[in-house]
C-alpha angles and dihedrals in degrees: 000000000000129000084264102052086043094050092041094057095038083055086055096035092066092032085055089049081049098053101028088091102035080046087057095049095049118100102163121091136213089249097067126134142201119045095354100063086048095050089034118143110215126194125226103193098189116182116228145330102246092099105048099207092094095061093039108033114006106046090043096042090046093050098046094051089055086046092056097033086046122011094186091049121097128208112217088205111200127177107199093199100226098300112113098195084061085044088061090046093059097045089048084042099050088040088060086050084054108244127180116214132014126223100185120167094190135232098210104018085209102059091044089073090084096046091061088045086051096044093038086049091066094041092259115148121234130212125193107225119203090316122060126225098221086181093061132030103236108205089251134354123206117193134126111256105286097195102050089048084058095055092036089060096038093046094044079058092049094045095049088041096055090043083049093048084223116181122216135049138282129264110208122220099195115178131250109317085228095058114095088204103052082061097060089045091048085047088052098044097050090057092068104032099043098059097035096095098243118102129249105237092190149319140221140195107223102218101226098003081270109160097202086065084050098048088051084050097050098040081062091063103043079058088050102041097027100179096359085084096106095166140342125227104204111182094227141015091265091058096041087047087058095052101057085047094058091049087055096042084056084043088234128135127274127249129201103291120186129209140170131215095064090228126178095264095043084055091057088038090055089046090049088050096231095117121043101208155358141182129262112213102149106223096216092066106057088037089060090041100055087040089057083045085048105054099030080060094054096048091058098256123114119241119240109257121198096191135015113226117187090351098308134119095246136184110211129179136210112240125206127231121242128206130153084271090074108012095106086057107037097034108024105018121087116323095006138149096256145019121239085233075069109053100022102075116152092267083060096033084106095053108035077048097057089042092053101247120140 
């Protein structure tokens, strides 16, 4: 076992010896009705602050759709900033407010199991959020499909390699280890890539999804493989991020390098040219989706699945590739992600200019 699985039960050993009595004395359950669903706190665990979705799209878009599904009810909104032991903290610590569902993306899969047990002890719903928690069945999970969004990317790269008739073979970002839906991304990932024809030169595990450990990572290819690094396939927009920063640290040039998030930053990097692609999954999709989860759990009712992943009534949700060729539709056109006031800041004009996007 390493020092983190240690730390992190430990962390829910003594949050399990805090609740067990206050467990034993609940009666209520998270499918009550009447005055408690509409003055229900709700909890929204999110994992760390490298992406910076969580603190701009996922935590206000949750909110606002409790606001408008329940307007007596409150979100206790925690970000656990990639550290699992903390994660544990805040659940033992918003189970002591009483709430009366969880909504957790994890930080480590595997540690969470013991969050759903705690939560589920006390007759607190759970809800997977994004990442799923294969140890434990959570009462419901939301996410668009992970392992679709891996063979998406890594197929988009095949396929504009091939076109390309680029020589060399691939380097593989994958996300944390600890992460159950990195794995689904790296599954993903390897179906395209394994089979494409072109090798797979090496892969790496980025320990907390932190860019900076996979542009160290990157930077000592680049050292290794020098001009065989035809493309990179980095499992979301920070890696690949990363990446591209690591080509232009070696001042070298920059292959096709994927990504997934569709953040703000990927967008500019996809204009300039410098990032290949990235993955639409429009936030506010899956956050209204786990709120009406949420608070259909709370009230006692059971939310519709369309798939069951590691035993679990899930809702999952079919995300869209984006290239150069649609940004200006999927990310900037009507109901998109992001404004073109947005990405096209005077360092991107050129290229939002020579797309089309005004």
């Amino acid at each position: 076992m390493t020092k983190l699985s240690l730390r992190t039960a430990a962390a829910a050993a003594a949050a399990l010896a805090v609740l067990a009595p206050a467990a034993a004395c609940s009666s209520k359950s998270a499918g009550s009705t009447g005055g408690d669903a509409k003055n229900a706190k709700i909890a929204f665990l999110m994992p760390d602050i490298a992406s910076t979705r969580y603190e701009l799209y996922d935590a206000p878009l949750f909110k606002a759709k409790m606001k408008q599904l329940c307007g007596g009810c409150s979100v206790l909104y925690q970000n656990a900033g990639a550290d699992a032991s903390k994660q544990q903290q805040q659940a033992s610590s918003v189970l002591a407010q009483g709430v009366k569902a969880i909504v957790i993306d994890p930080v480590d899969s595997a540690a969470a199991a013991s969050i759903v047990r705690m939560a589920q002890s006390r007759k607190v719903a759970v809800i997977a959020y994004d990442r799923p928690i294969p140890a434990a069945k959570a009462d419901f999970y939301v996410s668009f499909d992970n392992e679709k969004i891996g063979a998406m990317i890594g197929q988009s790269l095949v396929d504009h390699l091939k076109q390309a008739k680029a020589k060399g073979g691939i380097l593989e970002v994958n996300g944390s280890p600890t992460d159950a839906a990195a794995n689904l991304i790296k599954k993903g990932i390897h179906s395209a890539v394994d089979p494409s024809g072109f090798k797979l030169l090496a892969e790496y595990d980025t320990p907390g999804w932190e860019p900076a450990k996979a542009q160290d990572w990157v930077s000592g290819q680049i050292s290794k493989f020098g001009g065989q690094i035809a493309g990179v396939v980095a499992a979301n927009d920070g890696t690949g991020g990363a990446s591209v920063a690591a080509f232009k640290a070696a001042g070298k040039p920059v292959p096709p390098v994927t990504g997934n998030d569709a953040e703000l930053a990927a967008a500019q990097r996809i204009v300039n040219g410098d990032q290949y692609n990235t993955i639409s999954k429009p936030i506010k999709i899956v956050a209204e989706a786990a709120a009406e989860a949420a608070y259909e759990l709370v009230k006692g009712d059971e939310p519709k699945p369309n798939a069951t992943l590691f035993n679990t009534p899930s809702q999952l949700f079919t995300p869209t590739v984006v290239t150069k060729d649609n940004i200006a539709t999927v990310l900037l056109g009507p109901g998109g992600a992001l404004k073109a006031s947005q990405v096209c800041t005077a360092e991107y004009a050129a290229g939002c200019t020579q797309l089309g996007i005004k």
